[in-house]
Amino acid sequence: MSQQERREAVVRQLLDAGGPSSVPPELHGDAVRRGSRMLRRRKLARRLLWVVLLAAVVAFTIWAAEAQPWVEPPSRTTPPLTRW
C-alpha cells in the first residue's frame, strides 16, 4: 500500500466514523470578531502602505526637481589646448 493510499484510507475512516460534530455557540461570535479585526488591520496596513508610497513619490519628485540628475554637470577643468 502506497503512502497516498494510506492517507486516503485514514481520511475515509475519519469521515465514516464521526457524525456531525457539535460546534460551541460562542465560536461564531469569536470568529466574526476576529475576522472584522483582521479586516480592519488589513485596511489600515494597506492605507499606510499607500501613504508611504505617496510620500516616496513626492520625495523623489522634489529631489529630482532640485538635483536635476538628467543634466550633465559643468566641467571643473578646461579642456586641453591641442591646436595653436
Coordinates of N, CA, C and O in Angstrom, one line a residue:
M1 N 0.9 -1.2 0.0 CA 0.0 0.0 0.0 C 0.9 1.2 0.0 O 1.8 1.4 0.8
S2 N 0.6 2.2 -0.9 CA 1.4 3.4 -1.0 C 1.0 4.4 0.0 O 0.0 4.3 0.7
Q3 N 1.9 5.4 0.2 CA 1.6 6.5 1.1 C 0.3 7.2 0.8 O -0.5 7.5 1.7
Q4 N 0.0 7.4 -0.5 CA -1.2 8.1 -0.9 C -2.4 7.3 -0.5 O -3.4 7.8 0.0
E5 N -2.4 5.9 -0.7 CA -3.5 5.1 -0.4 C -3.7 5.0 1.1 O -4.9 5.0 1.5
R6 N -2.7 5.0 1.9 CA -2.8 5.0 3.3 C -3.5 6.3 3.8 O -4.4 6.3 4.7
R7 N -3.1 7.4 3.2 CA -3.7 8.7 3.6 C -5.2 8.7 3.3 O -6.0 9.2 4.0
E8 N -5.5 8.3 2.1 CA -6.9 8.2 1.7 C -7.7 7.3 2.6 O -8.8 7.6 3.0
A9 N -7.1 6.2 3.0 CA -7.8 5.3 3.9 C -8.1 5.9 5.3 O -9.2 5.8 5.8
V10 N -7.1 6.6 5.8 CA -7.2 7.3 7.1 C -8.3 8.4 7.0 O -9.2 8.5 7.9
V11 N -8.3 9.1 5.9 CA -9.4 10.2 5.7 C -10.7 9.6 5.6 O -11.7 10.0 6.2
R12 N -10.9 8.5 4.9 CA -12.2 7.8 4.8 C -12.6 7.3 6.1 O -13.8 7.4 6.4
Q13 N -11.7 6.7 6.9 CA -12.1 6.3 8.3 C -12.6 7.4 9.1 O -13.6 7.3 9.9
L14 N -11.9 8.6 9.0 CA -12.3 9.7 9.8 C -13.7 10.2 9.4 O -14.5 10.6 10.3
L15 N -13.9 10.2 8.1 CA -15.2 10.7 7.6 C -16.3 9.8 8.0 O -17.5 10.2 8.2
D16 N -16.1 8.5 7.9 CA -17.1 7.5 8.1 C -17.4 7.4 9.6 O -18.6 7.2 10.0
A17 N -16.4 7.4 10.5 CA -16.6 7.2 11.9 C -17.3 8.3 12.6 O -18.2 8.1 13.4
G18 N -17.0 9.5 12.3 CA -17.6 10.6 13.0 C -18.8 11.2 12.3 O -18.9 11.3 11.1
G19 N -19.8 11.5 13.1 CA -21.0 12.1 12.6 C -20.8 13.6 12.6 O -19.6 14.1 12.8
P20 N -21.8 14.4 12.5 CA -21.6 15.8 12.5 C -21.2 16.3 13.9 O -21.8 15.9 14.9
S21 N -20.1 17.0 14.0 CA -19.6 17.4 15.3 C -20.3 18.6 15.7 O -20.7 19.5 14.9
S22 N -20.4 18.8 17.0 CA -21.1 20.0 17.6 C -20.1 21.1 17.7 O -18.9 20.9 18.0
V23 N -20.6 22.3 17.4 CA -19.8 23.5 17.4 C -20.2 24.3 18.6 O -21.4 24.6 18.7
P24 N -19.3 24.8 19.4 CA -19.8 25.7 20.5 C -20.5 26.9 20.0 O -20.1 27.5 19.0
P25 N -21.5 27.4 20.7 CA -22.3 28.5 20.2 C -21.5 29.8 20.2 O -21.8 30.7 19.4
E26 N -20.5 30.0 21.1 CA -19.8 31.2 21.1 C -18.7 31.3 20.0 O -18.1 32.3 19.8
L27 N -18.5 30.2 19.3 CA -17.5 30.2 18.3 C -17.8 31.1 17.2 O -16.9 31.8 16.6
H28 N -19.1 31.2 16.8 CA -19.4 32.1 15.7 C -19.1 33.5 16.0 O -18.6 34.3 15.2
G29 N -19.5 34.0 17.2 CA -19.2 35.3 17.6 C -17.7 35.7 17.6 O -17.3 36.7 17.2
D30 N -16.9 34.7 18.2 CA -15.5 34.9 18.2 C -14.9 35.0 16.8 O -14.0 35.8 16.5
A31 N -15.4 34.1 15.9 CA -14.9 34.2 14.5 C -15.2 35.5 13.8 O -14.4 36.0 13.1
V32 N -16.4 36.0 14.1 CA -16.8 37.3 13.5 C -16.0 38.4 14.0 O -15.5 39.2 13.2
R33 N -15.8 38.4 15.3 CA -14.9 39.4 15.9 C -13.5 39.4 15.4 O -12.9 40.4 15.0
R34 N -12.9 38.2 15.3 CA -11.6 38.1 14.8 C -11.5 38.5 13.3 O -10.5 39.1 12.9
G35 N -12.5 38.1 12.6 CA -12.5 38.4 11.1 C -12.6 39.9 10.9 O -11.9 40.5 10.1
S36 N -13.5 40.6 11.6 CA -13.6 42.0 11.4 C -12.3 42.7 11.9 O -11.9 43.7 11.3
R37 N -11.7 42.2 13.0 CA -10.5 42.8 13.4 C -9.4 42.7 12.4 O -8.6 43.6 12.1
M38 N -9.3 41.5 11.8 CA -8.3 41.2 10.7 C -8.6 42.1 9.5 O -7.6 42.6 9.0
L39 N -9.8 42.3 9.2 CA -10.1 43.2 8.0 C -9.7 44.6 8.3 O -9.2 45.3 7.4
R40 N -10.0 45.1 9.5 CA -9.6 46.4 9.9 C -8.1 46.6 9.8 O -7.6 47.6 9.3
R41 N -7.3 45.6 10.3 CA -5.9 45.7 10.3 C -5.4 45.7 8.9 O -4.4 46.4 8.5
R42 N -5.9 44.9 8.0 CA -5.5 44.8 6.6 C -5.8 46.2 5.9 O -5.0 46.7 5.2
K43 N -7.0 46.7 6.2 CA -7.3 48.0 5.6 C -6.3 49.1 6.1 O -5.9 49.9 5.3
L44 N -6.0 49.1 7.4 CA -5.1 50.1 7.9 C -3.7 49.9 7.3 O -3.0 50.9 6.9
A45 N -3.3 48.6 7.2 CA -1.9 48.4 6.6 C -1.9 48.8 5.2 O -0.9 49.4 4.7
R46 N -2.9 48.6 4.4 CA -3.0 49.0 3.0 C -2.9 50.5 2.9 O -2.2 51.0 2.0
R47 N -3.7 51.2 3.7 CA -3.7 52.6 3.7 C -2.3 53.2 4.0 O -1.8 54.1 3.4
L48 N -1.7 52.6 5.0 CA -0.4 53.0 5.5 C 0.6 52.8 4.3 O 1.5 53.7 4.1
L49 N 0.6 51.7 3.7 CA 1.5 51.5 2.5 C 1.2 52.5 1.4 O 2.2 52.9 0.8
W50 N 0.0 52.8 1.1 CA -0.3 53.8 0.1 C 0.3 55.2 0.5 O 0.8 55.9 -0.3
V51 N 0.2 55.5 1.8 CA 0.7 56.8 2.2 C 2.2 56.8 2.1 O 2.8 57.8 1.7
V52 N 2.9 55.7 2.5 CA 4.3 55.6 2.4 C 4.7 55.7 0.9 O 5.7 56.4 0.6
L53 N 4.0 55.0 0.0 CA 4.3 55.1 -1.4 C 4.2 56.5 -1.9 O 5.0 57.0 -2.7
L54 N 3.1 57.2 -1.5 CA 2.9 58.6 -2.0 C 4.0 59.5 -1.5 O 4.5 60.3 -2.2
A55 N 4.4 59.3 -0.2 CA 5.4 60.2 0.3 C 6.8 59.9 -0.4 O 7.5 60.8 -0.7
A56 N 7.0 58.6 -0.8 CA 8.2 58.3 -1.5 C 8.2 59.0 -2.9 O 9.2 59.5 -3.4
V57 N 7.1 59.0 -3.5 CA 7.0 59.6 -4.9 C 7.1 61.1 -4.8 O 7.8 61.7 -5.6
V58 N 6.5 61.7 -3.8 CA 6.7 63.2 -3.6 C 8.1 63.5 -3.3 O 8.7 64.4 -3.9
A59 N 8.8 62.7 -2.4 CA 10.2 63.0 -2.1 C 11.1 62.8 -3.3 O 12.0 63.6 -3.5
F60 N 10.8 61.8 -4.1 CA 11.6 61.6 -5.3 C 11.4 62.7 -6.3 O 12.4 63.2 -6.9
T61 N 10.2 63.2 -6.4 CA 9.9 64.3 -7.4 C 10.6 65.6 -6.9 O 11.2 66.3 -7.8
I62 N 10.6 65.9 -5.6 CA 11.2 67.1 -5.1 C 12.7 67.0 -5.3 O 13.4 67.9 -5.8
W63 N 13.3 65.8 -5.0 CA 14.8 65.6 -5.2 C 15.1 65.7 -6.7 O 16.1 66.4 -7.0
A64 N 14.4 65.1 -7.6 CA 14.7 65.2 -9.0 C 14.6 66.6 -9.5 O 15.4 67.1 -10.3
A65 N 13.6 67.4 -9.0 CA 13.5 68.8 -9.4 C 14.7 69.6 -9.0 O 15.1 70.5 -9.7
E66 N 15.2 69.3 -7.8 CA 16.3 70.1 -7.2 C 17.6 69.7 -7.8 O 18.4 70.5 -8.2
A67 N 17.9 68.4 -7.9 CA 19.2 67.9 -8.3 C 19.3 67.8 -9.8 O 20.4 67.9 -10.3
Q68 N 18.2 67.7 -10.5 CA 18.2 67.6 -12.0 C 19.3 66.6 -12.5 O 20.3 66.9 -13.1
P69 N 19.1 65.3 -12.2 CA 20.2 64.3 -12.5 C 20.3 64.1 -14.0 O 21.3 63.5 -14.4
W70 N 19.4 64.5 -14.8 CA 19.4 64.3 -16.2 C 20.3 65.4 -16.9 O 20.7 65.2 -18.1
V71 N 20.7 66.4 -16.2 CA 21.6 67.5 -16.7 C 23.0 67.1 -16.5 O 23.4 66.7 -15.3
E72 N 23.9 67.3 -17.5 CA 25.3 67.0 -17.3 C 25.9 68.1 -16.4 O 25.7 69.3 -16.6
P73 N 26.7 67.7 -15.4 CA 27.3 68.7 -14.5 C 28.4 69.5 -15.3 O 29.0 69.0 -16.2
P74 N 28.6 70.7 -14.9 CA 29.5 71.6 -15.6 C 31.0 71.0 -15.4 O 31.3 70.4 -14.3
S75 N 31.8 71.2 -16.3 CA 33.2 70.8 -16.3 C 33.9 71.6 -15.3 O 33.8 72.8 -15.2
R76 N 34.8 71.0 -14.5 CA 35.5 71.7 -13.4 C 36.9 72.1 -14.0 O 37.6 72.9 -13.4
T77 N 37.3 71.5 -15.1 CA 38.6 71.9 -15.7 C 38.4 72.3 -17.1 O 37.4 71.9 -17.7
T78 N 39.3 73.0 -17.6 CA 39.2 73.4 -19.0 C 39.8 72.3 -19.9 O 40.7 71.6 -19.5
P79 N 39.3 72.2 -21.1 CA 39.8 71.1 -21.9 C 41.2 71.5 -22.4 O 41.6 72.7 -22.5
P80 N 42.1 70.5 -22.7 CA 43.4 70.8 -23.1 C 43.5 71.5 -24.5 O 42.6 71.2 -25.3
L81 N 44.4 72.4 -24.7 CA 44.5 73.1 -25.9 C 45.4 72.2 -26.8 O 46.6 71.9 -26.5
T82 N 44.9 71.8 -28.0 CA 45.7 71.0 -28.9 C 46.1 71.7 -30.1 O 47.1 71.4 -30.7
R83 N 45.4 72.7 -30.6 CA 45.7 73.4 -31.8 C 46.0 74.9 -31.5 O 45.2 75.6 -31.1
W84 N 47.3 75.3 -31.9 CA 47.7 76.7 -31.7 C 48.0 77.2 -33.0 O 48.7 77.0 -33.8

